[in-house]
Each structure stands twice: as structure tokens, then as C-alpha cells.
CSV table of N, CA and C in Angstrom, one decimal:
chain,number,residue,atom,x,y,z
A,12,MET,N,16.7,-36.9,-15.6
A,12,MET,CA,17.4,-37.3,-14.5
A,12,MET,C,18.2,-36.1,-13.9
A,13,VAL,N,18.2,-35.9,-12.6
A,13,VAL,CA,18.8,-34.7,-12.0
A,13,VAL,C,20.3,-35.1,-11.6
A,14,LYS,N,21.2,-34.3,-12.0
A,14,LYS,CA,22.6,-34.5,-11.7
A,14,LYS,C,22.9,-33.8,-10.3
A,15,ASN,N,23.7,-34.4,-9.5
A,15,ASN,CA,24.1,-33.8,-8.3
A,15,ASN,C,25.4,-33.0,-8.5
A,16,VAL,N,25.1,-31.7,-8.9
A,16,VAL,CA,26.2,-30.8,-9.3
A,16,VAL,C,26.2,-29.8,-8.2
A,17,ALA,N,27.4,-29.5,-7.6
A,17,ALA,CA,27.5,-28.5,-6.6
A,17,ALA,C,27.3,-27.1,-7.2
A,18,GLU,N,26.6,-26.3,-6.4
A,18,GLU,CA,26.4,-24.9,-6.9
A,18,GLU,C,27.7,-24.1,-6.8
A,19,SER,N,27.9,-23.2,-7.7
A,19,SER,CA,29.1,-22.4,-7.6
A,19,SER,C,28.8,-21.3,-6.6
A,20,PRO,N,29.8,-20.6,-6.0
A,20,PRO,CA,29.5,-19.6,-5.0
A,20,PRO,C,28.7,-18.4,-5.6
A,21,LEU,N,28.9,-18.2,-6.9
A,21,LEU,CA,28.2,-17.1,-7.6
A,21,LEU,C,26.7,-17.4,-7.6
A,22,GLU,N,26.3,-18.7,-7.8
A,22,GLU,CA,24.9,-19.1,-7.8
A,22,GLU,C,24.3,-19.0,-6.4
A,23,ARG,N,25.1,-19.3,-5.4
A,23,ARG,CA,24.6,-19.2,-4.0
A,23,ARG,C,24.4,-17.8,-3.7
A,24,ASN,N,25.3,-16.9,-4.1
A,24,ASN,CA,25.1,-15.4,-3.8
A,24,ASN,C,23.9,-14.9,-4.5
A,25,ASN,N,23.6,-15.3,-5.8
A,25,ASN,CA,22.5,-14.9,-6.5
A,25,ASN,C,21.2,-15.3,-5.8
A,26,LEU,N,21.2,-16.6,-5.3
A,26,LEU,CA,20.0,-17.1,-4.6
A,26,LEU,C,19.8,-16.4,-3.3
A,27,ALA,N,20.8,-16.1,-2.6
A,27,ALA,CA,20.7,-15.4,-1.3
A,27,ALA,C,20.2,-13.9,-1.6
A,28,SER,N,20.8,-13.3,-2.6
A,28,SER,CA,20.4,-12.0,-3.0
A,28,SER,C,18.9,-11.9,-3.4
A,29,LEU,N,18.5,-12.9,-4.2
A,29,LEU,CA,17.1,-13.0,-4.6
A,29,LEU,C,16.2,-13.2,-3.4
A,30,GLY,N,16.6,-14.0,-2.4
A,30,GLY,CA,15.8,-14.2,-1.2
A,30,GLY,C,15.7,-12.9,-0.4
A,31,ASN,N,16.8,-12.2,-0.3
A,31,ASN,CA,16.8,-10.9,0.4
A,31,ASN,C,15.9,-9.9,-0.3
A,32,LYS,N,15.9,-9.8,-1.6
A,32,LYS,CA,15.1,-8.9,-2.4
A,32,LYS,C,13.6,-9.3,-2.2
A,33,LEU,N,13.3,-10.6,-2.2
A,33,LEU,CA,11.9,-11.0,-2.1
A,33,LEU,C,11.4,-10.7,-0.7
A,34,ALA,N,12.2,-10.9,0.3
A,34,ALA,CA,11.8,-10.5,1.7
A,34,ALA,C,11.6,-9.0,1.8
A,35,MET,N,12.5,-8.2,1.2
A,35,MET,CA,12.3,-6.8,1.2
A,35,MET,C,11.1,-6.3,0.5
A,36,ALA,N,10.8,-7.0,-0.6
A,36,ALA,CA,9.6,-6.6,-1.4
A,36,ALA,C,8.3,-6.9,-0.5
A,37,LYS,N,8.3,-8.1,0.1
A,37,LYS,CA,7.2,-8.4,1.0
A,37,LYS,C,7.0,-7.4,2.1
A,38,ARG,N,8.1,-7.0,2.7
A,38,ARG,CA,8.1,-6.0,3.8
A,38,ARG,C,7.6,-4.7,3.3
A,39,CYS,N,8.0,-4.3,2.1
A,39,CYS,CA,7.6,-3.0,1.6
A,39,CYS,C,6.1,-3.0,1.3
A,40,SER,N,5.6,-4.1,0.7
A,40,SER,CA,4.2,-4.2,0.4
A,40,SER,C,3.3,-4.3,1.7
A,41,HIS,N,3.8,-5.0,2.7
A,41,HIS,CA,3.1,-5.1,3.9
A,41,HIS,C,3.0,-3.7,4.6
A,42,GLU,N,4.1,-3.0,4.6
A,42,GLU,CA,4.0,-1.6,5.2
A,42,GLU,C,3.0,-0.7,4.4
A,43,GLY,N,3.0,-0.9,3.1
A,43,GLY,CA,2.0,-0.2,2.3
A,43,GLY,C,0.6,-0.5,2.6
A,44,VAL,N,0.3,-1.8,2.8
A,44,VAL,CA,-1.1,-2.2,3.1
A,44,VAL,C,-1.5,-1.7,4.5
A,45,ILE,N,-0.6,-1.7,5.4
A,45,ILE,CA,-0.9,-1.2,6.8
A,45,ILE,C,-1.2,0.3,6.7
A,46,ALA,N,-0.3,1.0,6.1
A,46,ALA,CA,-0.5,2.5,6.0
A,46,ALA,C,-1.8,2.8,5.2
A,47,GLY,N,-2.0,2.1,4.1
A,47,GLY,CA,-3.2,2.4,3.3
A,47,GLY,C,-4.5,2.1,4.1
A,48,ALA,N,-4.5,1.0,4.9
A,48,ALA,CA,-5.7,0.7,5.7
A,48,ALA,C,-5.9,1.8,6.7
A,49,LYS,N,-4.9,2.3,7.4
A,49,LYS,CA,-5.0,3.3,8.3
A,49,LYS,C,-5.6,4.6,7.7
A,50,ALA,N,-5.1,4.9,6.5
A,50,ALA,CA,-5.6,6.1,5.8
A,50,ALA,C,-7.0,5.9,5.4
A,51,ALA,N,-7.4,4.7,5.0
A,51,ALA,CA,-8.8,4.5,4.6
A,51,ALA,C,-9.7,4.6,5.7
A,52,VAL,N,-9.3,4.2,6.9
A,52,VAL,CA,-10.2,4.3,8.1
A,52,VAL,C,-10.4,5.8,8.4
A,53,VAL,N,-9.3,6.6,8.4
A,53,VAL,CA,-9.4,8.0,8.7
A,53,VAL,C,-10.2,8.7,7.7
A,54,ALA,N,-10.0,8.4,6.4
A,54,ALA,CA,-10.8,9.0,5.3
A,54,ALA,C,-12.3,8.7,5.4
A,55,THR,N,-12.6,7.4,5.8
A,55,THR,CA,-14.0,7.0,5.9
A,55,THR,C,-14.7,7.9,7.0
A,56,ILE,N,-14.0,8.0,8.1
A,56,ILE,CA,-14.6,8.8,9.2
A,56,ILE,C,-14.7,10.2,8.8
A,57,ALA,N,-13.7,10.8,8.2
A,57,ALA,CA,-13.7,12.2,7.9
A,57,ALA,C,-14.7,12.5,6.8
A,58,THR,N,-15.0,11.5,6.0
A,58,THR,CA,-16.0,11.7,4.9
A,58,THR,C,-17.4,11.4,5.4
A,59,ALA,N,-17.6,10.4,6.2
A,59,ALA,CA,-18.9,10.0,6.6
A,59,ALA,C,-19.6,11.0,7.4
A,60,ILE,N,-18.9,11.7,8.3
A,60,ILE,CA,-19.6,12.6,9.2
A,60,ILE,C,-20.2,13.8,8.4
A,61,PRO,N,-19.4,14.5,7.6
A,61,PRO,CA,-20.1,15.6,6.8
A,61,PRO,C,-21.1,15.1,5.8
A,62,THR,N,-20.9,13.9,5.2
A,62,THR,CA,-21.8,13.4,4.2
A,62,THR,C,-23.2,13.1,4.9
A,63,MET,N,-23.1,12.4,6.0
A,63,MET,CA,-24.4,12.1,6.7
A,63,MET,C,-25.1,13.3,7.3
A,64,ALA,N,-24.3,14.2,7.8
A,64,ALA,CA,-24.8,15.4,8.4
A,64,ALA,C,-25.5,16.3,7.3
A,65,SER,N,-24.8,16.4,6.1
A,65,SER,CA,-25.4,17.2,5.1
A,65,SER,C,-26.6,16.6,4.5
A,66,ALA,N,-26.7,15.3,4.4
A,66,ALA,CA,-27.8,14.6,3.9
A,66,ALA,C,-29.0,14.7,4.8
A,67,ARG,N,-28.8,15.0,6.1
A,67,ARG,CA,-29.9,15.2,7.0
A,67,ARG,C,-30.3,16.7,7.1
A,68,MET,N,-29.4,17.6,6.9
A,68,MET,CA,-29.7,19.0,7.2
A,68,MET,C,-29.9,19.9,6.0
A,69,LEU,N,-29.2,19.6,4.9
A,69,LEU,CA,-29.4,20.5,3.7
A,69,LEU,C,-30.5,20.0,2.8
A,70,PRO,N,-31.4,20.9,2.4
A,70,PRO,CA,-32.5,20.5,1.6
A,70,PRO,C,-32.1,19.8,0.3
A,71,TRP,N,-31.1,20.4,-0.4
A,71,TRP,CA,-30.7,19.8,-1.7
A,71,TRP,C,-30.1,18.4,-1.5
A,72,ALA,N,-29.3,18.2,-0.5
A,72,ALA,CA,-28.7,16.9,-0.2
A,72,ALA,C,-29.8,15.9,0.2
A,73,ARG,N,-30.7,16.3,1.0
A,73,ARG,CA,-31.8,15.4,1.4
A,73,ARG,C,-32.6,15.0,0.2
A,74,ALA,N,-32.8,15.8,-0.8
A,74,ALA,CA,-33.6,15.5,-1.9
A,74,ALA,C,-32.8,14.6,-2.9
A,75,ASN,N,-31.5,14.8,-3.0
A,75,ASN,CA,-30.7,14.2,-4.1
A,75,ASN,C,-29.7,13.1,-3.6
A,76,LEU,N,-29.4,13.0,-2.4
A,76,LEU,CA,-28.5,12.0,-1.9
A,76,LEU,C,-29.2,10.9,-1.1
A,77,ASN,N,-29.5,9.8,-1.8
A,77,ASN,CA,-30.1,8.7,-1.1
A,77,ASN,C,-29.0,7.9,-0.4
A,78,HIS,N,-29.3,6.8,0.2
A,78,HIS,CA,-28.3,6.0,1.0
A,78,HIS,C,-27.2,5.4,0.1
A,79,THR,N,-27.6,5.0,-1.1
A,79,THR,CA,-26.6,4.5,-2.0
A,79,THR,C,-25.6,5.6,-2.4
A,80,ALA,N,-26.1,6.8,-2.7
A,80,ALA,CA,-25.2,7.9,-3.1
A,80,ALA,C,-24.2,8.2,-1.9
A,81,GLN,N,-24.7,8.2,-0.7
A,81,GLN,CA,-23.9,8.5,0.4
A,81,GLN,C,-22.8,7.4,0.6
A,82,ALA,N,-23.2,6.2,0.4
A,82,ALA,CA,-22.2,5.1,0.6
A,82,ALA,C,-21.2,5.1,-0.5
A,83,LEU,N,-21.6,5.5,-1.7
A,83,LEU,CA,-20.7,5.6,-2.9
A,83,LEU,C,-19.7,6.7,-2.6
A,84,ILE,N,-20.1,7.9,-2.1
A,84,ILE,CA,-19.2,9.0,-1.8
A,84,ILE,C,-18.2,8.5,-0.8
A,85,ILE,N,-18.6,7.9,0.3
A,85,ILE,CA,-17.8,7.5,1.4
A,85,ILE,C,-16.8,6.4,0.9
A,86,SER,N,-17.3,5.4,0.2
A,86,SER,CA,-16.4,4.3,-0.2
A,86,SER,C,-15.4,4.8,-1.3
A,87,THR,N,-15.8,5.7,-2.1
A,87,THR,CA,-14.8,6.2,-3.1
A,87,THR,C,-13.7,6.9,-2.5
A,88,VAL,N,-14.0,7.8,-1.5
A,88,VAL,CA,-12.9,8.5,-0.8
A,88,VAL,C,-12.0,7.5,0.0
A,89,ALA,N,-12.6,6.5,0.6
A,89,ALA,CA,-11.8,5.5,1.3
A,89,ALA,C,-10.9,4.7,0.4
A,90,GLY,N,-11.4,4.3,-0.7
A,90,GLY,CA,-10.6,3.6,-1.7
A,90,GLY,C,-9.5,4.4,-2.3
A,91,ALA,N,-9.8,5.6,-2.6
A,91,ALA,CA,-8.7,6.5,-3.1
A,91,ALA,C,-7.6,6.7,-2.1
A,92,ALA,N,-8.0,7.0,-0.9
A,92,ALA,CA,-7.0,7.2,0.2
A,92,ALA,C,-6.2,6.0,0.4
A,93,TYR,N,-6.8,4.8,0.3
A,93,TYR,CA,-6.0,3.5,0.5
A,93,TYR,C,-5.0,3.4,-0.6
A,94,PHE,N,-5.4,3.5,-1.8
A,94,PHE,CA,-4.4,3.3,-2.9
A,94,PHE,C,-3.4,4.4,-3.0
A,95,ILE,N,-3.7,5.6,-2.7
A,95,ILE,CA,-2.7,6.7,-2.8
A,95,ILE,C,-1.7,6.5,-1.7
A,96,VAL,N,-2.1,6.3,-0.5
A,96,VAL,CA,-1.2,6.1,0.6
A,96,VAL,C,-0.3,4.9,0.5
A,97,ALA,N,-1.0,3.8,0.1
A,97,ALA,CA,-0.3,2.5,-0.1
A,97,ALA,C,0.8,2.6,-1.1
A,98,ASP,N,0.5,3.3,-2.2
A,98,ASP,CA,1.5,3.5,-3.3
A,98,ASP,C,2.6,4.3,-2.9
A,99,LYS,N,2.3,5.4,-2.2
A,99,LYS,CA,3.4,6.3,-1.7
A,99,LYS,C,4.3,5.6,-0.7
A,100,THR,N,3.7,4.8,0.2
A,100,THR,CA,4.4,4.1,1.2
A,100,THR,C,5.4,3.1,0.6
A,101,VAL,N,4.8,2.3,-0.4
A,101,VAL,CA,5.7,1.3,-1.0
A,101,VAL,C,6.8,1.9,-1.8
A,102,LEU,N,6.6,3.0,-2.5
A,102,LEU,CA,7.6,3.7,-3.2
A,102,LEU,C,8.7,4.3,-2.2
A,103,ALA,N,8.2,4.9,-1.2
A,103,ALA,CA,9.2,5.5,-0.2
A,103,ALA,C,10.0,4.4,0.5
A,104,THR,N,9.4,3.3,0.8
A,104,THR,CA,10.1,2.2,1.5
A,104,THR,C,11.1,1.6,0.5
A,105,ALA,N,10.7,1.4,-0.7
A,105,ALA,CA,11.7,0.9,-1.7
A,105,ALA,C,12.8,1.8,-2.0
A,106,ARG,N,12.5,3.1,-2.0
A,106,ARG,CA,13.6,4.1,-2.2
A,106,ARG,C,14.5,4.1,-1.1
A,107,ARG,N,14.0,4.0,0.1
A,107,ARG,CA,14.8,4.0,1.3
A,107,ARG,C,15.7,2.8,1.4
A,108,ASN,N,15.1,1.6,1.0
A,108,ASN,CA,15.9,0.4,1.0
A,108,ASN,C,17.0,0.4,-0.1
A,109,SER,N,16.7,1.0,-1.3
A,109,SER,CA,17.7,1.0,-2.3
A,109,SER,C,18.8,1.9,-2.0
A,110,PHE,N,18.6,3.0,-1.3
A,110,PHE,CA,19.7,3.8,-0.9
A,110,PHE,C,20.5,3.2,0.2
A,111,GLY,N,19.8,2.4,1.0
A,111,GLY,CA,20.5,1.6,2.1
A,111,GLY,C,21.4,0.6,1.5
A,112,GLN,N,21.0,-0.1,0.4
A,112,GLN,CA,21.8,-1.1,-0.3
A,112,GLN,C,23.0,-0.4,-1.0
A,113,ILE,N,22.8,0.7,-1.5
A,113,ILE,CA,23.9,1.4,-2.2
A,113,ILE,C,25.0,1.8,-1.2
A,114,SER,N,24.6,2.3,0.0
A,114,SER,CA,25.6,2.7,1.0
A,114,SER,C,26.3,1.5,1.6
A,115,ASN,N,25.5,0.4,1.7
A,115,ASN,CA,26.1,-0.9,2.2
A,115,ASN,C,27.1,-1.5,1.3
A,116,ASN,N,26.8,-1.4,0.0
A,116,ASN,CA,27.7,-1.9,-1.0
A,116,ASN,C,29.0,-1.1,-1.2
A,117,ASP,N,28.9,0.2,-0.9
A,117,ASP,CA,30.1,1.1,-1.0
A,117,ASP,C,31.0,0.9,0.2
A,118,ALA,N,30.5,0.5,1.3
A,118,ALA,CA,31.3,0.4,2.5
A,118,ALA,C,32.2,-0.8,2.5
């Protein structure tokens, strides 16, 4: 059976603080996803053009890089760019927000 006990002000502050932290974490991760996706698109284009051109023009690449190898090269670079940029963005956003909280608490 659940008792109707009023929450103390400390518990309400903790819940509000937890809600703010959760919202901030969602915002940080969303910014990371957007930045990572942009970086992946740029990396895909920047990798696809020379990979496809070299597979058509260079004799060694024509002999050794089939369509699967070309796709693997391009997707590996795109995936790496996504995760590197997303991670850096999330960390930078979290660092910026933590410094903002410290200055807000001091004031």
C-alpha cells in the first residue's frame, strides 16, 4: 500500500536536478549525433571520389579493388568520422555545460 507522504523540499530539488541533468544529457547526445552525421557525409564524399577514381584509372587498384573493397574503404572512413566527431562533440558539450553549472552555482 502506498502512503501519501509529502515530499521534502530536498527530494523535490533532487528530482528537478535529475530532470535537468537528463535533459542536458539528451541535448548533448543529440548534438553529437547531428555533428557525427555531418562529418560522416563529408567523409563519405571525400573518400568516395578518390577511391572510385583510382579504381578506374590506376592499374593496381583496378586489379585489386573490387566493388566490395571500395565500399568497405568508404564505409570504414565514414563510420570512423561519425564516431570520432560524435564523441568529441558530446565531450565538449558536457564540458561546456559543467563549467556553466559551476559558474551558475558560484553566483
